[in-house]
Short mmCIF file of C-alpha atoms and ligand atoms in Angstrom, two decimals:
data_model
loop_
_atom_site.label_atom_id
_atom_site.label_comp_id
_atom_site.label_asym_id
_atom_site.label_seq_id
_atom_site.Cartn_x
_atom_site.Cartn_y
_atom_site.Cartn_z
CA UNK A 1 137.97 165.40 168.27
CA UNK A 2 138.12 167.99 165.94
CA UNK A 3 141.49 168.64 162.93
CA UNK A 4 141.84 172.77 162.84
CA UNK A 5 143.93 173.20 159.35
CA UNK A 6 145.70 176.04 158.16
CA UNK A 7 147.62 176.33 154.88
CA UNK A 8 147.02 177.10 151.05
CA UNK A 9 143.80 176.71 149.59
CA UNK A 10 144.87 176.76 145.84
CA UNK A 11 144.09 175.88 142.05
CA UNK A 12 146.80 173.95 140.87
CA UNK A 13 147.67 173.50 137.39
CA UNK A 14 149.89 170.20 137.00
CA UNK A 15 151.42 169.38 133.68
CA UNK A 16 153.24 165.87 133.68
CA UNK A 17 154.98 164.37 130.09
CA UNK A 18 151.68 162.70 129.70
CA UNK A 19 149.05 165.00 130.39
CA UNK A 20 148.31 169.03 131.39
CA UNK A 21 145.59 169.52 133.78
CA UNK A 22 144.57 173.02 134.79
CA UNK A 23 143.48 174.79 137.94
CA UNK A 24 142.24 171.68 139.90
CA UNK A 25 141.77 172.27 143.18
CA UNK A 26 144.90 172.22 145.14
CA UNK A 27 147.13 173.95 147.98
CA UNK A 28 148.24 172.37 150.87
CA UNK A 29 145.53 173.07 153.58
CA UNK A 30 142.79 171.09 150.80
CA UNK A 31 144.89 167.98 150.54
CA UNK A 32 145.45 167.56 154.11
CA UNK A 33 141.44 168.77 154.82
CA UNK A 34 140.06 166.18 152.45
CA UNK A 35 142.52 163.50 153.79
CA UNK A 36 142.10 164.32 157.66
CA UNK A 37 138.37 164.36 157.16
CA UNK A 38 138.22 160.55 156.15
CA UNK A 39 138.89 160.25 159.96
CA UNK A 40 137.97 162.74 161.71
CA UNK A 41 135.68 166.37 161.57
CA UNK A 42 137.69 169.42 160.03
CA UNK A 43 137.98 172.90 160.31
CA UNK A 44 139.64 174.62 157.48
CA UNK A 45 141.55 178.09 157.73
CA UNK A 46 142.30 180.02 154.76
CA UNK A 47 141.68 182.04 151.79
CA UNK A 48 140.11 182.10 148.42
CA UNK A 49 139.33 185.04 145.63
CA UNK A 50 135.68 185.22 144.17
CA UNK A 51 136.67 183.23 140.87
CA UNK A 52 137.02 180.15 143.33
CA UNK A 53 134.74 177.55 141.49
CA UNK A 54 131.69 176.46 143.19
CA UNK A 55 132.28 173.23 142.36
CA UNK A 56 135.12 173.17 144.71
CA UNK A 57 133.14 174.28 147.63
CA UNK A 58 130.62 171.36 147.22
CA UNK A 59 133.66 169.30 147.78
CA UNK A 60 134.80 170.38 150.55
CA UNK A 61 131.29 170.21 151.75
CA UNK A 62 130.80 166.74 150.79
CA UNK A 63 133.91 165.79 153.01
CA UNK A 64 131.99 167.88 155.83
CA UNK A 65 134.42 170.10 156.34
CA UNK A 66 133.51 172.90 158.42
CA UNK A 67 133.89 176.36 156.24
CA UNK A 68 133.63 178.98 158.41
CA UNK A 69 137.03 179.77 158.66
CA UNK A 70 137.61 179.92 154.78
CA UNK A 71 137.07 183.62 154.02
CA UNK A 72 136.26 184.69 149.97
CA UNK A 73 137.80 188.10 149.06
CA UNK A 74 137.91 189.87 145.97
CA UNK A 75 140.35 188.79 144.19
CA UNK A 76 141.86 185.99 142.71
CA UNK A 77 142.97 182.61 143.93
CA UNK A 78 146.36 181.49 144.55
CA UNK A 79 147.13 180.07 141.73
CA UNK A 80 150.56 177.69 141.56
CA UNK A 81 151.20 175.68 138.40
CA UNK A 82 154.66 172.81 138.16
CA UNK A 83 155.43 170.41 135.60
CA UNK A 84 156.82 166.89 136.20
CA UNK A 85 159.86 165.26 134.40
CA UNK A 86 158.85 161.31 133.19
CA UNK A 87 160.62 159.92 136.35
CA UNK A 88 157.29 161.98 138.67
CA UNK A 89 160.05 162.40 140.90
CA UNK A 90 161.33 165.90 139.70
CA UNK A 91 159.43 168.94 139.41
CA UNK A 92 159.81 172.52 138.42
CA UNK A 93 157.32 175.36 139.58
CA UNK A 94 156.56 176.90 136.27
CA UNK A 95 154.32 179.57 138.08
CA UNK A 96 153.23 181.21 141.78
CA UNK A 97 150.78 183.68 141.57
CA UNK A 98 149.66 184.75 145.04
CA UNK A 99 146.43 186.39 144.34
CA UNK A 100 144.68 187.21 147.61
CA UNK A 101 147.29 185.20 149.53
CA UNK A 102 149.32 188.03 149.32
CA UNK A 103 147.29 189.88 152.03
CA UNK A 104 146.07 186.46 153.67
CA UNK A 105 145.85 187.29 157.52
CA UNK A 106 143.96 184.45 159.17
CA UNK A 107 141.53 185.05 161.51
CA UNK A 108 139.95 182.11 163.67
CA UNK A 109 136.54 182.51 163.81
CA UNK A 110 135.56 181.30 167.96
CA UNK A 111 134.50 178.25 167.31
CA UNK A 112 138.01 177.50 165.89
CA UNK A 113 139.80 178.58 168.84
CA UNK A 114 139.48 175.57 171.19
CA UNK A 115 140.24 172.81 167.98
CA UNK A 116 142.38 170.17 169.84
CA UNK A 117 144.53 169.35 166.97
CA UNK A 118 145.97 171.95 165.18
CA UNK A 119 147.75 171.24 161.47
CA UNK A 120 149.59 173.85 160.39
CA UNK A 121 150.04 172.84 156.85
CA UNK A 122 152.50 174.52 154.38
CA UNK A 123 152.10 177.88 154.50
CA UNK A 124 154.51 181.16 155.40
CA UNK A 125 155.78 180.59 158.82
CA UNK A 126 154.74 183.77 160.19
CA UNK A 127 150.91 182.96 159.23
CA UNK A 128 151.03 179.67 161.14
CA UNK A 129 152.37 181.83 164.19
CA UNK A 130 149.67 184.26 163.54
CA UNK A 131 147.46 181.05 163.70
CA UNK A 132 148.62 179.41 167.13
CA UNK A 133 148.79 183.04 168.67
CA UNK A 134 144.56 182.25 168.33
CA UNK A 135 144.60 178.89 169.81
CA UNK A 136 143.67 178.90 173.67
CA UNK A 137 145.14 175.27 174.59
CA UNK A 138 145.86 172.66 171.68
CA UNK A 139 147.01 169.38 172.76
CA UNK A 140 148.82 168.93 169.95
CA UNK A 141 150.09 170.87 167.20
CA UNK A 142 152.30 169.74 163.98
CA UNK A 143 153.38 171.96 161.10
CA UNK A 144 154.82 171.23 157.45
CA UNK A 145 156.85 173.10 155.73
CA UNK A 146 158.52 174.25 152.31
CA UNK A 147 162.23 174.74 150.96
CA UNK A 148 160.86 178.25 150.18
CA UNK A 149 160.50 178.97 153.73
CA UNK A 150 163.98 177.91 154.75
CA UNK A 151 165.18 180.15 152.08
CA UNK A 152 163.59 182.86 152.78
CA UNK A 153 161.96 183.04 156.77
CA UNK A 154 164.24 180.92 158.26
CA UNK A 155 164.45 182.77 161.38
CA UNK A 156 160.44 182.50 161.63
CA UNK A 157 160.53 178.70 161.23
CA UNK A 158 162.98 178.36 163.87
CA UNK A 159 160.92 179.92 166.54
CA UNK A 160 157.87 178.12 165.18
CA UNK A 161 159.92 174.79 165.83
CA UNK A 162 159.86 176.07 169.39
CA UNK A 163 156.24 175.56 169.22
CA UNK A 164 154.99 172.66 167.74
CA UNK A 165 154.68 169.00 168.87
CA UNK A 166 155.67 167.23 165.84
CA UNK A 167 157.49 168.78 162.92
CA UNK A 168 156.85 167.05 159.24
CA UNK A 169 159.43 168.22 156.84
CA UNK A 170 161.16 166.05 153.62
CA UNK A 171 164.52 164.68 153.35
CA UNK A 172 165.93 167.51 151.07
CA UNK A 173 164.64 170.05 153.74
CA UNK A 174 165.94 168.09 156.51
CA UNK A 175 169.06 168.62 154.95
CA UNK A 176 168.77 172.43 154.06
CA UNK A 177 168.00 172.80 157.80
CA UNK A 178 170.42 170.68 159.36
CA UNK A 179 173.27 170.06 156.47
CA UNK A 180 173.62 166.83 158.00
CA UNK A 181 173.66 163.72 154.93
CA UNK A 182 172.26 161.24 157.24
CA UNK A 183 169.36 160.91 158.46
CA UNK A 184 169.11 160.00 161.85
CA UNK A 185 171.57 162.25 162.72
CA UNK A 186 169.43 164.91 161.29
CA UNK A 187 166.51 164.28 163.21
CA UNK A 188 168.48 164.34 166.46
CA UNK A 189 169.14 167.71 165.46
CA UNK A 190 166.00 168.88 164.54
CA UNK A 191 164.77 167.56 168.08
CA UNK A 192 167.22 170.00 169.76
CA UNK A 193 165.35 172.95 167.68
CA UNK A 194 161.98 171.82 169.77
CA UNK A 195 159.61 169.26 168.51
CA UNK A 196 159.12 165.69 170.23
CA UNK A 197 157.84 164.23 167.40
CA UNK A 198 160.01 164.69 163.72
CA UNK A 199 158.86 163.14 160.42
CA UNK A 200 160.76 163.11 157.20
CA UNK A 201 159.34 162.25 154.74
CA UNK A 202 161.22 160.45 151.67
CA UNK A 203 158.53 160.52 149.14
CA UNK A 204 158.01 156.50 147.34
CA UNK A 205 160.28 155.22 150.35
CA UNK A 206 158.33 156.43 153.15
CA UNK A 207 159.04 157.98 155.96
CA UNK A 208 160.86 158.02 159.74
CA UNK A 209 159.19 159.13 162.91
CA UNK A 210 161.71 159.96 165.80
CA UNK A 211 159.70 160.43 169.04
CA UNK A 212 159.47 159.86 172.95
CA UNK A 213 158.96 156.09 171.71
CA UNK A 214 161.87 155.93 170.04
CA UNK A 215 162.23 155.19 165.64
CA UNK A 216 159.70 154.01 163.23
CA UNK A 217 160.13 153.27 159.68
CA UNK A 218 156.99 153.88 157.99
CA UNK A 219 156.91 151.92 154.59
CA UNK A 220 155.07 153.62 151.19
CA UNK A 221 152.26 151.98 149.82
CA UNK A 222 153.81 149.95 146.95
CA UNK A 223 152.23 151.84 143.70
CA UNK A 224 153.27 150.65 140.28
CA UNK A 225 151.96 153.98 138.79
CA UNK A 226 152.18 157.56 139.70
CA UNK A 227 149.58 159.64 137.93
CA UNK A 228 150.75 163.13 140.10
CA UNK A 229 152.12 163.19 143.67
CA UNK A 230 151.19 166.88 144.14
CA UNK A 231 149.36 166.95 147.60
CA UNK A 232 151.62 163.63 148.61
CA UNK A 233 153.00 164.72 151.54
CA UNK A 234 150.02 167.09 152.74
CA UNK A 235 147.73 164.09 152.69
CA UNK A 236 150.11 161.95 154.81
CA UNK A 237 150.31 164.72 157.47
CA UNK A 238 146.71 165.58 156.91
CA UNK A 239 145.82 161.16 157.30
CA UNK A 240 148.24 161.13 160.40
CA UNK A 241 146.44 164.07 162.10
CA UNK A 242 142.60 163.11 161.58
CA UNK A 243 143.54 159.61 162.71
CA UNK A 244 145.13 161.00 165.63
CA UNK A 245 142.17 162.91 166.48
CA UNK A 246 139.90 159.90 166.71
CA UNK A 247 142.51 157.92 169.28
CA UNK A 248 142.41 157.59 173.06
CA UNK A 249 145.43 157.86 175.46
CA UNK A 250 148.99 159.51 174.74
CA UNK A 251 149.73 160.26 171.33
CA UNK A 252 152.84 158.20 171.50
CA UNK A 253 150.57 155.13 171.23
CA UNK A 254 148.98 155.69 168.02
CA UNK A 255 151.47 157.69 166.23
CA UNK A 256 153.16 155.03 164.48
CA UNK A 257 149.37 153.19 163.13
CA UNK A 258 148.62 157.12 162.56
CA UNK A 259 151.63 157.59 160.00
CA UNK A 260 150.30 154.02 158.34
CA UNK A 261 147.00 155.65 157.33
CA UNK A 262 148.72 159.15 156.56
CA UNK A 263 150.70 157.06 154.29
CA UNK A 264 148.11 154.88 152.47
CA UNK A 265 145.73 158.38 151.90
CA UNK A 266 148.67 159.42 150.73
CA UNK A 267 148.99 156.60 147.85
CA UNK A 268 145.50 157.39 146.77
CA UNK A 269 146.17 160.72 145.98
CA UNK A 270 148.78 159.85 143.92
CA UNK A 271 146.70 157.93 141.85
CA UNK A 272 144.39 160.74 140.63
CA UNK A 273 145.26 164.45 139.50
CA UNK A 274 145.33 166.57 142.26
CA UNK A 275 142.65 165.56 144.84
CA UNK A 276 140.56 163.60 141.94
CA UNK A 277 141.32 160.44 143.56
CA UNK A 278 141.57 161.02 147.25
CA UNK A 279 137.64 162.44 146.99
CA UNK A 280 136.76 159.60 145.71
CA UNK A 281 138.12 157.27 148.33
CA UNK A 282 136.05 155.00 150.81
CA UNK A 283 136.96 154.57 154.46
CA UNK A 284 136.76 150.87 153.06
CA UNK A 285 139.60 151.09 150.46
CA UNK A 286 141.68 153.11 152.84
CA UNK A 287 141.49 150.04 155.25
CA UNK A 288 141.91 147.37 152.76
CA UNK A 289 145.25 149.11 151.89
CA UNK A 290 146.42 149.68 155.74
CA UNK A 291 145.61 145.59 156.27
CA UNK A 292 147.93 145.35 153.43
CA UNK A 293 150.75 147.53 154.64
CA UNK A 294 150.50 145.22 157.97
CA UNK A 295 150.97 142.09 156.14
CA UNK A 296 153.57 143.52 153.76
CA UNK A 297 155.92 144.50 156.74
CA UNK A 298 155.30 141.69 159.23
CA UNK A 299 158.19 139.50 160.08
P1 LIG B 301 153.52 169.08 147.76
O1 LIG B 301 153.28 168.22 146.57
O2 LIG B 301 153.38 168.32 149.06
O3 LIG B 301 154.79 169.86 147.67
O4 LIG B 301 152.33 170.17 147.83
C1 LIG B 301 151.90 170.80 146.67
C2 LIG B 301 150.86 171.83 147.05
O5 LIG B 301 151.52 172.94 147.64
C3 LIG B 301 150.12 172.34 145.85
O6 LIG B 301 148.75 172.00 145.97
C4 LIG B 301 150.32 173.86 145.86
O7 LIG B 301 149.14 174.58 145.66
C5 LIG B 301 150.90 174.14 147.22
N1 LIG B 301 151.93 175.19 147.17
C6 LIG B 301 152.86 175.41 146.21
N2 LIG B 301 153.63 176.49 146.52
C7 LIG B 301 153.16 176.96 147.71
C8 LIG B 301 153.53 178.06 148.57
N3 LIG B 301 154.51 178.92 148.25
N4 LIG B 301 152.84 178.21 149.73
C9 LIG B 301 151.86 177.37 150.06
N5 LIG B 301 151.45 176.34 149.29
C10 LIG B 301 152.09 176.12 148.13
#
């Protein structure tokens, strides 16, 4: 079954104490494209200006994701640029220049409109609205989302929550939204705001899924170098939903061996500068790495 992704199509220009790499291709909707289409077929939603490189395209292409819903405007890209301290840990957005994001409306071409699994990847809350008002009958929708957002559209990311299936947000967000300190006690609040399914994410320590199921603790894959974990948490959501797409039978079955390959597709893209690893992944390595995580946790 088919991913539908909506989010930020971007160049991303990534400086880190080591190295400065600029406008790769970024944005949250292309991580979680690339790393959903390792399981499943895509269909990506968003926008790019006519200085988008070519090159880019091809890549997208040669993960077969389906274009159609990608419109090119005049313009230029959204361009977002941050700079990591030596710990890869912290960053700082040095720059956000919205380009043609700034009038970004998506429209679903038809084809789109019947996608069974919708990602709503980080974006402004009121676009993914505009996006699920398209839908005719997902079975199952999950959104990300940004600190910026609960700054600044709160209200809009509330009634989104209303809406969704499974929520993905960090720890620090968690947090913003619920000002609870622990965990668990955040998620049971974040159920009462709508989704079944919660995910937070806590970066090289993995993540927690509360559900109809009940907890998991999803482990990291153990890396002993970070190149740039831009696109981290995209590809995990983006992993979890293509795998998803490909299982049989209630969701609450394979969600937990879903967030397993979110989070190994998720280690490869830290390995490379923005998606310069993760496109050049193998279903193969992916696997080898999810056996891994298997034997790593079993007791
Ligand atoms: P992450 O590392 O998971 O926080 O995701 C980083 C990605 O988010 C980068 O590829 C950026 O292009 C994208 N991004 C940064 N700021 C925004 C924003 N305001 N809206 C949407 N995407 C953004």
């Amino acid at each position: 079954m088919s991913v539908l992704v909506v989010g930020s199509t971007a160049l991303d220009s990534i400086k880190t104490p080591k190295s400065e790499n600029p406008r790769l291709l970024g944005g949250s909707a292309s991580h979680a494209a690339v790393a959903a289409s390792f399981f499943s077929p895509v269909k990506l939603v968003g926008v790019v200006g006519d200085d988008f490189p070519k090159r880019y395209v091809q890549l997208y292409k040669r993960h077969r994701i389906d274009l159609t819903g990608l419109q090119v405007v005049p313009g230029r890209t959204f361009h977002w640029s941050g700079e990591y301290e030596a710990n890869m840990n912290n960053r700082r957005t040095l720059l956000t220049e919205l380009g043609v994001f700034e009038t970004f409306s998506p429209a679903l071409p038809k084809s789109h409109r019947d996608a069974p699994f919708v990602l709503l990847a980080n974006i402004a809350p009121s676009l993914q609205h505009h996006v699920l008002d398209q839908m005719e009958k997902p079975r199952f929708v999950a959104a990300d989302t940004m600190d910026l957002w609960l700054n600044i559209a709160l209200p809009d990311l509330l009634k989104l929550l209303k809406r969704l299936d499974a929520f993905v947000l960090n720890d620090s967000e968690a947090h913003q939204l619920t000002q609870e300190d622990n965990v668990f006690a955040a998620l049971k609040k974040i159920h009462k705001l709508g989704p079944r399914f919660v995910i937070i994410k806590k970066g090289s320590h993995g993540s927690i899924l509360s559900g109809p199921g009940g907890f998991f603790i999803c482990p990291a894959y153990p890396l002993h170098k970070v190149v740039d974990p831009t696109g981290a948490g995209d590809s995990f959501v983006g992993g979890l939903m293509g795998y998803l797409a490909t299982a049989r039978g209630p969701i609450q079955t394979h969600v937990r061996r879903a967030m397993i390959y979110g989070s190994v597709v998720a280690s490869f893209c830290c390995e490379g500068f923005g998606l310069l690893r993760t496109t050049r992944v193998s279903r193969k390595q992916i696997d080898q790495r999810v056996k891994e995580l298997e034997r790593l946790t079993r007791f």
